[in-house]
mmCIF file of C-alpha atoms in Angstrom:
data_model
loop_
_atom_site.group_PDB
_atom_site.id
_atom_site.type_symbol
_atom_site.label_atom_id
_atom_site.label_comp_id
_atom_site.label_asym_id
_atom_site.label_seq_id
_atom_site.Cartn_x
_atom_site.Cartn_y
_atom_site.Cartn_z
ATOM 1 C CA VAL A 168 -10.684 -54.435 43.743
ATOM 2 C CA ASN A 169 -7.130 -54.038 45.029
ATOM 3 C CA ALA A 170 -6.533 -52.284 48.310
ATOM 4 C CA GLY A 171 -10.223 -51.534 48.656
ATOM 5 C CA ARG A 172 -10.215 -49.065 45.755
ATOM 6 C CA LEU A 173 -13.315 -48.503 43.673
ATOM 7 C CA PRO A 174 -13.064 -49.570 40.022
ATOM 8 C CA PHE A 175 -14.288 -46.088 38.948
ATOM 9 C CA PRO A 176 -12.774 -43.387 41.147
ATOM 10 C CA TYR A 177 -15.117 -40.628 42.263
ATOM 11 C CA ALA A 178 -15.703 -38.432 45.286
ATOM 12 C CA SER A 179 -19.049 -38.419 47.025
ATOM 13 C CA ASP A 180 -18.972 -34.633 47.521
ATOM 14 C CA MET A 181 -18.142 -33.880 43.858
ATOM 15 C CA LYS A 182 -20.302 -31.248 42.141
ATOM 16 C CA LEU A 183 -21.171 -32.221 38.606
ATOM 17 C CA LEU A 184 -22.187 -30.298 35.509
ATOM 18 C CA ARG A 185 -24.084 -32.035 32.719
ATOM 19 C CA LEU A 186 -22.378 -31.629 29.352
ATOM 20 C CA CYS A 187 -24.103 -30.530 26.159
ATOM 21 C CA ALA A 188 -23.253 -31.633 22.636
ATOM 22 C CA ASP A 189 -21.530 -28.365 21.758
ATOM 23 C CA GLN A 190 -19.129 -28.713 24.719
ATOM 24 C CA ILE A 191 -17.478 -31.847 23.316
ATOM 25 C CA CYS A 192 -15.490 -31.570 20.091
ATOM 26 C CA LEU A 193 -14.975 -34.585 17.867
ATOM 27 C CA GLY A 194 -11.348 -35.363 17.126
ATOM 28 C CA ARG A 195 -9.979 -33.122 19.879
ATOM 29 C CA PRO A 196 -8.626 -34.236 23.276
ATOM 30 C CA LEU A 197 -11.084 -33.795 26.117
ATOM 31 C CA PRO A 198 -10.024 -30.884 28.373
ATOM 32 C CA TRP A 199 -11.475 -32.659 31.439
ATOM 33 C CA GLY A 200 -12.545 -36.133 32.510
ATOM 34 C CA VAL A 201 -16.062 -37.255 31.520
ATOM 35 C CA ARG A 202 -18.177 -38.908 34.220
ATOM 36 C CA ASN A 203 -21.566 -40.513 34.659
ATOM 37 C CA GLU A 204 -24.211 -39.124 36.987
ATOM 38 C CA PRO A 205 -22.849 -40.838 40.124
ATOM 39 C CA GLY A 206 -19.457 -39.318 39.372
ATOM 40 C CA GLN A 207 -17.705 -42.408 38.069
ATOM 41 C CA LEU A 208 -14.963 -41.611 35.551
ATOM 42 C CA LEU A 209 -15.866 -42.835 32.060
ATOM 43 C CA LEU A 210 -13.244 -41.088 29.913
ATOM 44 C CA ASN A 211 -9.949 -39.620 31.035
ATOM 45 C CA LYS A 212 -8.860 -36.075 30.276
ATOM 46 C CA GLY A 213 -7.132 -36.107 26.882
ATOM 47 C CA PHE A 214 -9.259 -38.908 25.456
ATOM 48 C CA VAL A 215 -10.282 -38.293 21.827
ATOM 49 C CA ILE A 216 -13.859 -39.092 20.775
ATOM 50 C CA ALA A 217 -13.436 -40.108 17.171
ATOM 51 C CA SER A 218 -16.985 -40.713 15.900
ATOM 52 C CA GLN A 219 -20.370 -39.022 16.058
ATOM 53 C CA HIS A 220 -21.950 -42.376 16.980
ATOM 54 C CA GLN A 221 -19.735 -42.636 20.055
ATOM 55 C CA LEU A 222 -20.608 -39.099 21.072
ATOM 56 C CA ASP A 223 -24.347 -39.658 20.579
ATOM 57 C CA MET A 224 -24.246 -42.751 22.786
ATOM 58 C CA LEU A 225 -22.489 -40.859 25.555
ATOM 59 C CA LEU A 226 -24.914 -37.951 25.433
ATOM 60 C CA GLU A 227 -27.879 -40.315 25.451
ATOM 61 C CA ARG A 228 -26.596 -41.896 28.673
ATOM 62 C CA GLY A 229 -25.899 -38.505 30.178
ATOM 63 C CA VAL A 230 -22.322 -37.338 30.701
ATOM 64 C CA TYR A 231 -21.010 -34.977 33.338
ATOM 65 C CA VAL A 232 -17.873 -33.124 34.366
ATOM 66 C CA ASP A 233 -16.548 -32.062 37.747
ATOM 67 C CA VAL A 234 -17.443 -28.354 38.146
ATOM 68 C CA ASP A 235 -14.018 -27.477 39.552
ATOM 69 C CA GLU A 236 -12.221 -29.294 36.738
ATOM 70 C CA PHE A 237 -14.490 -27.622 34.162
ATOM 71 C CA ALA A 238 -13.764 -24.154 35.620
ATOM 72 C CA ALA A 239 -10.017 -24.799 35.687
ATOM 73 C CA ALA A 240 -10.039 -25.880 32.036
ATOM 74 C CA ALA A 241 -12.084 -22.809 31.069
ATOM 75 C CA ALA A 242 -9.633 -20.515 32.877
ATOM 76 C CA GLU A 243 -6.684 -22.172 31.130
ATOM 77 C CA ASP A 244 -8.404 -21.751 27.755
ATOM 78 C CA ARG A 245 -8.915 -18.025 28.452
ATOM 79 C CA ARG A 246 -5.243 -17.658 29.366
ATOM 80 C CA ARG A 247 -4.218 -19.484 26.196
ATOM 81 C CA GLN A 248 -6.466 -17.288 24.038
ATOM 82 C CA ALA A 249 -5.123 -14.144 25.700
ATOM 83 C CA GLY A 250 -1.583 -15.329 25.025
ATOM 84 C CA ALA A 251 -2.452 -16.018 21.399
ATOM 85 C CA ARG A 252 -3.834 -12.500 21.036
ATOM 86 C CA CYS A 253 -0.662 -11.056 22.537
ATOM 87 C CA ALA A 254 1.458 -13.138 20.187
ATOM 88 C CA ASP A 255 -0.610 -12.236 17.117
ATOM 89 C CA PRO A 256 1.649 -9.813 15.212
ATOM 90 C CA PHE A 257 -1.293 -8.194 13.422
ATOM 91 C CA SER A 258 -2.846 -7.326 16.795
ATOM 92 C CA VAL A 259 0.485 -5.861 17.885
ATOM 93 C CA TRP A 260 0.668 -3.639 14.801
ATOM 94 C CA ALA A 261 -2.967 -2.600 15.235
ATOM 95 C CA ASP A 262 -2.128 -1.473 18.772
ATOM 96 C CA ILE A 263 0.877 0.460 17.451
ATOM 97 C CA GLN A 264 -1.409 2.179 14.938
ATOM 98 C CA ARG A 265 -3.832 3.172 17.722
ATOM 99 C CA ARG A 266 -1.037 4.568 19.864
ATOM 100 C CA ALA A 267 0.412 6.531 16.959
ATOM 101 C CA ASN A 268 -3.009 8.007 16.214
ATOM 102 C CA SER A 269 -3.421 9.100 19.830
ATOM 103 C CA LEU A 270 0.035 10.667 19.969
ATOM 104 C CA LEU A 271 -0.197 12.591 16.715
ATOM 105 C CA ARG A 272 -3.851 13.571 16.719
ATOM 106 C CA ARG A 273 -4.187 14.297 20.445
ATOM 107 C CA PRO A 274 -0.751 15.373 21.684
ATOM 108 C CA HIS A 275 -2.393 17.477 24.441
ATOM 109 C CA GLU A 276 -3.391 14.186 26.117
ATOM 110 C CA HIS A 277 0.286 13.206 26.472
ATOM 111 C CA PRO A 278 2.090 15.417 29.004
ATOM 112 C CA ALA A 279 5.221 13.265 28.600
ATOM 113 C CA PHE A 280 5.004 13.464 24.802
ATOM 114 C CA ALA A 281 8.701 12.949 23.986
ATOM 115 C CA ALA A 282 8.922 9.947 26.290
ATOM 116 C CA ASP A 283 5.721 8.469 24.829
ATOM 117 C CA VAL A 284 7.082 8.814 21.278
ATOM 118 C CA SER A 285 10.315 7.104 22.340
ATOM 119 C CA GLN A 286 8.341 4.330 24.016
ATOM 120 C CA LEU A 287 6.340 3.792 20.841
ATOM 121 C CA GLY A 288 9.626 3.586 18.938
ATOM 122 C CA GLY A 289 10.713 0.802 21.270
ATOM 123 C CA GLN A 290 7.451 -1.029 20.629
ATOM 124 C CA ILE A 291 8.011 -0.699 16.870
ATOM 125 C CA ILE A 292 11.497 -2.209 17.162
ATOM 126 C CA GLN A 293 10.200 -5.060 19.317
ATOM 127 C CA ALA A 294 7.362 -5.815 16.884
ATOM 128 C CA SER A 295 9.772 -5.712 13.939
ATOM 129 C CA GLU A 296 12.127 -8.134 15.635
ATOM 130 C CA HIS A 297 9.225 -10.476 16.438
ATOM 131 C CA ASP A 298 7.933 -10.657 12.848
ATOM 132 C CA VAL A 299 9.529 -8.217 10.423
ATOM 133 C CA ASP A 300 7.595 -9.525 7.411
ATOM 134 C CA VAL A 301 4.239 -8.764 9.010
ATOM 135 C CA GLY A 302 5.566 -5.293 9.808
ATOM 136 C CA LYS A 303 6.587 -4.786 6.174
ATOM 137 C CA PHE A 304 3.205 -6.053 5.003
ATOM 138 C CA GLU A 305 1.419 -3.588 7.287
ATOM 139 C CA MET A 306 3.635 -0.722 6.154
ATOM 140 C CA VAL A 307 3.140 -1.390 2.438
ATOM 141 C CA GLN A 308 -0.415 -2.741 2.320
ATOM 142 C CA ALA A 309 -2.190 -1.085 5.274
ATOM 143 C CA SER A 310 -5.033 1.231 4.305
ATOM 144 C CA THR A 311 -6.824 3.370 6.889
ATOM 145 C CA PRO A 312 -9.109 6.421 6.712
ATOM 146 C CA ASN A 313 -6.437 8.472 8.495
ATOM 147 C CA TYR A 314 -3.750 8.527 5.812
ATOM 148 C CA ALA A 315 -1.611 11.182 7.508
ATOM 149 C CA VAL A 316 -1.056 9.191 10.712
ATOM 150 C CA THR A 317 -0.630 5.903 8.848
ATOM 151 C CA HIS A 318 1.946 7.434 6.518
ATOM 152 C CA SER A 319 3.920 8.877 9.443
ATOM 153 C CA LEU A 320 3.907 5.497 11.179
ATOM 154 C CA GLN A 321 4.921 3.705 7.982
ATOM 155 C CA THR A 322 7.776 6.159 7.514
ATOM 156 C CA ALA A 323 8.947 5.578 11.091
ATOM 157 C CA VAL A 324 8.949 1.789 10.666
ATOM 158 C CA VAL A 325 10.790 1.728 7.332
ATOM 159 C CA THR A 326 13.210 4.380 8.601
ATOM 160 C CA SER A 327 13.993 2.137 11.570
ATOM 161 C CA LEU A 328 14.664 -0.873 9.341
ATOM 162 C CA ALA A 329 16.823 1.113 6.908
ATOM 163 C CA ALA A 330 18.767 2.709 9.772
ATOM 164 C CA GLN A 331 19.535 -0.737 11.138
ATOM 165 C CA ARG A 332 20.732 -1.863 7.705
ATOM 166 C CA LEU A 333 22.975 1.226 7.543
ATOM 167 C CA GLY A 334 24.581 0.134 10.804
ATOM 168 C CA TRP A 335 23.397 3.122 12.822
ATOM 169 C CA SER A 336 23.544 2.997 16.600
ATOM 170 C CA GLY A 337 20.442 2.367 18.680
ATOM 171 C CA ASP A 338 20.360 6.040 19.668
ATOM 172 C CA GLU A 339 20.539 7.220 16.043
ATOM 173 C CA ARG A 340 17.876 4.734 15.043
ATOM 174 C CA ALA A 341 15.573 5.918 17.827
ATOM 175 C CA LYS A 342 16.002 9.592 16.892
ATOM 176 C CA ALA A 343 15.346 8.816 13.228
ATOM 177 C CA MET A 344 12.129 6.995 14.134
ATOM 178 C CA SER A 345 10.966 9.859 16.337
ATOM 179 C CA ALA A 346 11.633 12.385 13.577
ATOM 180 C CA ALA A 347 9.807 10.272 10.983
ATOM 181 C CA LEU A 348 6.807 9.765 13.225
ATOM 182 C CA THR A 349 6.439 13.488 13.978
ATOM 183 C CA MET A 350 7.610 15.028 10.679
ATOM 184 C CA ASN A 351 4.126 16.114 9.552
ATOM 185 C CA MET A 352 2.452 16.940 12.855
ATOM 186 C CA ALA A 353 1.749 20.501 11.727
ATOM 187 C CA MET A 354 -0.213 19.489 8.608
ATOM 188 C CA LEU A 355 -2.061 16.249 9.340
ATOM 189 C CA ASP A 356 -5.504 17.588 8.387
ATOM 190 C CA LEU A 357 -4.236 19.087 5.133
ATOM 191 C CA GLN A 358 -2.365 15.885 4.306
ATOM 192 C CA ASN A 359 -5.578 13.879 4.664
ATOM 193 C CA ALA A 360 -7.508 16.382 2.539
ATOM 194 C CA LEU A 361 -4.953 16.328 -0.261
ATOM 195 C CA THR A 362 -5.375 12.577 -0.801
ATOM 196 C CA THR A 363 -8.834 13.232 -2.276
ATOM 197 C CA GLN A 364 -8.244 16.664 -3.832
ATOM 198 C CA ALA A 365 -8.014 16.692 -7.624
ATOM 199 C CA ALA A 366 -7.785 20.470 -7.967
ATOM 200 C CA PRO A 367 -4.416 22.265 -7.901
ATOM 201 C CA LEU A 368 -3.052 23.515 -4.588
ATOM 202 C CA THR A 369 -4.401 26.853 -3.432
ATOM 203 C CA PRO A 370 -1.911 29.558 -2.354
ATOM 204 C CA ALA A 371 -2.918 28.974 1.270
ATOM 205 C CA GLN A 372 -2.305 25.228 0.966
ATOM 206 C CA ARG A 373 1.066 25.807 -0.686
ATOM 207 C CA GLY A 374 2.045 28.129 2.148
ATOM 208 C CA GLU A 375 0.971 25.563 4.757
ATOM 209 C CA ILE A 376 2.998 22.860 3.044
ATOM 210 C CA ASP A 377 6.097 25.055 2.704
ATOM 211 C CA SER A 378 5.994 26.028 6.379
ATOM 212 C CA HIS A 379 4.909 22.741 7.963
ATOM 213 C CA ALA A 380 8.426 21.508 8.761
ATOM 214 C CA ARG A 381 9.351 24.663 10.643
ATOM 215 C CA ARG A 382 5.980 24.758 12.385
ATOM 216 C CA GLY A 383 6.367 21.112 13.261
ATOM 217 C CA ARG A 384 9.632 21.853 15.020
ATOM 218 C CA LEU A 385 7.998 24.645 17.025
ATOM 219 C CA LEU A 386 5.121 22.350 17.973
ATOM 220 C CA LEU A 387 7.540 19.681 19.181
ATOM 221 C CA GLU A 388 9.456 22.233 21.239
ATOM 222 C CA GLN A 389 6.176 23.253 22.846
ATOM 223 C CA LYS A 390 5.568 19.604 23.721
ATOM 224 C CA GLY A 391 8.902 19.410 25.505
ATOM 225 C CA VAL A 392 11.078 17.780 22.849
ATOM 226 C CA ALA A 393 14.635 18.946 23.548
ATOM 227 C CA CYS A 394 16.737 16.619 21.364
ATOM 228 C CA PRO A 395 18.414 18.890 18.765
ATOM 229 C CA ASP A 396 18.953 16.099 16.212
ATOM 230 C CA TRP A 397 15.274 15.104 16.376
ATOM 231 C CA LEU A 398 14.168 18.725 15.994
ATOM 232 C CA ASP A 399 16.618 19.476 13.173
ATOM 233 C CA ALA A 400 15.608 16.338 11.285
ATOM 234 C CA VAL A 401 11.937 17.334 11.418
ATOM 235 C CA GLU A 402 12.700 20.886 10.293
ATOM 236 C CA HIS A 403 14.893 19.750 7.395
ATOM 237 C CA HIS A 404 13.292 16.474 6.282
ATOM 238 C CA HIS A 405 12.515 17.996 2.868
ATOM 239 C CA LEU A 406 16.064 19.321 2.402
ATOM 240 C CA THR A 407 18.505 16.695 1.225
ATOM 241 C CA HIS A 408 22.023 16.584 -0.184
ATOM 242 C CA GLY A 409 22.192 18.606 -3.391
ATOM 243 C CA GLU A 410 18.690 20.028 -2.997
ATOM 244 C CA ARG A 411 17.991 23.639 -1.976
ATOM 245 C CA GLY A 412 21.440 24.047 -0.459
ATOM 246 C CA PHE A 413 21.268 21.340 2.193
ATOM 247 C CA ALA A 414 24.920 20.980 3.125
ATOM 248 C CA ALA A 415 26.596 17.576 3.228
ATOM 249 C CA ASP A 416 28.412 18.416 6.470
ATOM 250 C CA ARG A 417 25.359 18.981 8.659
ATOM 251 C CA GLY A 418 26.370 16.010 10.805
ATOM 252 C CA SER A 419 24.024 13.454 12.346
ATOM 253 C CA ALA A 420 20.903 15.606 11.983
ATOM 254 C CA GLY A 421 21.540 15.804 8.243
ATOM 255 C CA GLN A 422 21.782 12.009 8.026
ATOM 256 C CA LEU A 423 18.509 11.606 9.901
ATOM 257 C CA ALA A 424 16.765 14.163 7.686
ATOM 258 C CA CYS A 425 18.029 12.523 4.494
ATOM 259 C CA LEU A 426 16.920 9.039 5.471
ATOM 260 C CA VAL A 427 13.487 10.253 6.591
ATOM 261 C CA HIS A 428 13.141 12.210 3.342
ATOM 262 C CA TYR A 429 13.787 9.275 1.033
ATOM 263 C CA VAL A 430 11.574 6.901 3.033
ATOM 264 C CA ASP A 431 8.847 9.559 2.935
ATOM 265 C CA VAL A 432 9.144 9.824 -0.853
ATOM 266 C CA TYR A 433 9.187 6.038 -1.356
ATOM 267 C CA LEU A 434 6.077 5.392 0.766
ATOM 268 C CA ALA A 435 4.138 8.342 -0.663
ATOM 269 C CA LYS A 436 4.411 6.676 -4.076
ATOM 270 C CA LEU A 437 2.684 3.568 -2.683
ATOM 271 C CA SER A 438 -0.461 5.504 -1.684
ATOM 272 C CA PRO A 439 -3.181 6.502 -4.167
ATOM 273 C CA ARG A 440 -4.201 10.091 -4.809
ATOM 274 C CA ALA A 441 -7.222 11.607 -6.488
ATOM 275 C CA THR A 442 -5.021 12.364 -9.488
ATOM 276 C CA ARG A 443 -3.184 9.010 -9.730
ATOM 277 C CA PRO A 444 -3.365 5.404 -8.535
ATOM 278 C CA ALA A 445 -0.865 3.929 -6.110
ATOM 279 C CA LEU A 446 2.329 2.761 -7.777
ATOM 280 C CA PRO A 447 3.305 -0.914 -7.531
ATOM 281 C CA PRO A 448 6.143 -1.286 -4.994
ATOM 282 C CA ARG A 449 8.721 -2.278 -7.639
ATOM 283 C CA VAL A 450 7.853 0.836 -9.697
ATOM 284 C CA ALA A 451 7.924 3.090 -6.621
ATOM 285 C CA ALA A 452 11.292 1.643 -5.631
ATOM 286 C CA ARG A 453 12.755 2.163 -9.102
ATOM 287 C CA GLU A 454 11.509 5.749 -9.377
ATOM 288 C CA MET A 455 12.791 6.725 -5.944
ATOM 289 C CA PHE A 456 16.103 4.953 -6.482
ATOM 290 C CA LEU A 457 16.828 6.596 -9.834
ATOM 291 C CA SER A 458 15.714 10.082 -8.793
ATOM 292 C CA ALA A 459 17.892 9.850 -5.666
ATOM 293 C CA GLY A 460 21.069 9.124 -7.618
ATOM 294 C CA GLY A 461 20.985 5.339 -7.675
ATOM 295 C CA ALA A 462 23.581 3.215 -5.920
ATOM 296 C CA GLU A 463 25.616 6.283 -4.961
ATOM 297 C CA ASN A 464 22.870 7.289 -2.516
ATOM 298 C CA PRO A 465 23.321 5.170 0.637
ATOM 299 C CA TYR A 466 19.874 6.039 2.009
ATOM 300 C CA ALA A 467 17.962 5.010 -1.119
ATOM 301 C CA SER A 468 20.064 1.856 -1.404
ATOM 302 C CA ALA A 469 19.343 0.855 2.195
ATOM 303 C CA ILE A 470 15.588 1.328 1.705
ATOM 304 C CA ILE A 471 15.495 -0.807 -1.449
ATOM 305 C CA LYS A 472 17.702 -3.531 0.021
ATOM 306 C CA GLU A 473 15.569 -3.671 3.176
ATOM 307 C CA MET A 474 12.123 -3.599 1.569
ATOM 308 C CA GLY A 475 12.973 -5.491 -1.605
ATOM 309 C CA ILE A 476 11.361 -5.157 -5.004
ATOM 310 C CA TYR A 477 8.401 -7.313 -3.924
ATOM 311 C CA PRO A 478 7.635 -6.664 -0.235
ATOM 312 C CA PRO A 479 5.226 -8.970 1.647
ATOM 313 C CA GLY A 480 1.681 -8.604 0.345
ATOM 314 C CA CYS A 481 2.614 -8.103 -3.309
ATOM 315 C CA PHE A 482 0.955 -10.282 -5.926
ATOM 316 C CA VAL A 483 3.371 -11.798 -8.415
ATOM 317 C CA LYS A 484 3.050 -13.953 -11.507
ATOM 318 C CA LEU A 485 5.146 -17.103 -11.368
ATOM 319 C CA ALA A 486 7.084 -18.606 -14.250
ATOM 320 C CA ASN A 487 4.422 -21.318 -14.617
ATOM 321 C CA GLY A 488 1.705 -18.692 -15.072
ATOM 322 C CA GLU A 489 0.179 -18.988 -11.606
ATOM 323 C CA THR A 490 -0.442 -15.956 -9.377
ATOM 324 C CA ALA A 491 1.091 -15.950 -5.905
ATOM 325 C CA VAL A 492 1.342 -13.590 -2.955
ATOM 326 C CA VAL A 493 4.673 -12.750 -1.335
ATOM 327 C CA VAL A 494 4.749 -13.622 2.362
ATOM 328 C CA ARG A 495 8.423 -12.964 3.160
#
């Protein structure tokens, strides 16, 4: 033994923990050193046990780990798992969905409502930049019991992507998202009910639908929203160029309202109703595009170019006859 060192390094005051079979994984590097009962090191951290026979022999002899080293490895594993959850784009979008539900269904719980909506818009942009294809998948394929909130969130996300494609400024994009997210605040319950209603609209329901945009503006003003473009876009998101006298020179609010309108129409076609099934995305895109005037409509064009004919999540038949799913 050179320089008086022991052939198997150990410390006399080391506290040991006996390992069980389920704490050692075959084929994976050991997260700590494995020792015998006196504390002598048998296998270094990172060693890979390749066979069940080797593992059985170790367990039969009795294998241990330094308690401090075991705790440190466990803490590192928890940190790694937490980081993986944070990086999981589906978890991010699920959190966005929860926040949108809280904002729209319980606005009284948000004294700084306008700021909270803007903050959610920032989270949407960040999530889109991190993994835009997962965002598109969630917006096209997501199905929740609360259709009204989900549809508003979907409209906000696709509006944001289309606004970016149109070259709008960050401020315009943010206002468009806020308008899309809050466009139907005054009729969320009715919107949910109508998804399962096969009977024609009652006069009361028709009146609620016709007035919801104006009432939505008033509700937002009560919650402290002061941005005129945001408010105007909500009030006029069903009035577009050439329809019911919506003038082409309304300025930025008119642009916001038009984009929100066409995204709203496109996404509504992707959701089933009691009276019809959901349209396939390529059919919904074609119908919206043609009814909006085709390539001459910059808003419809931006939506189709951004989302594509087959957004992530669509099943497609390949030329060789196989079925595939679009991932990007």
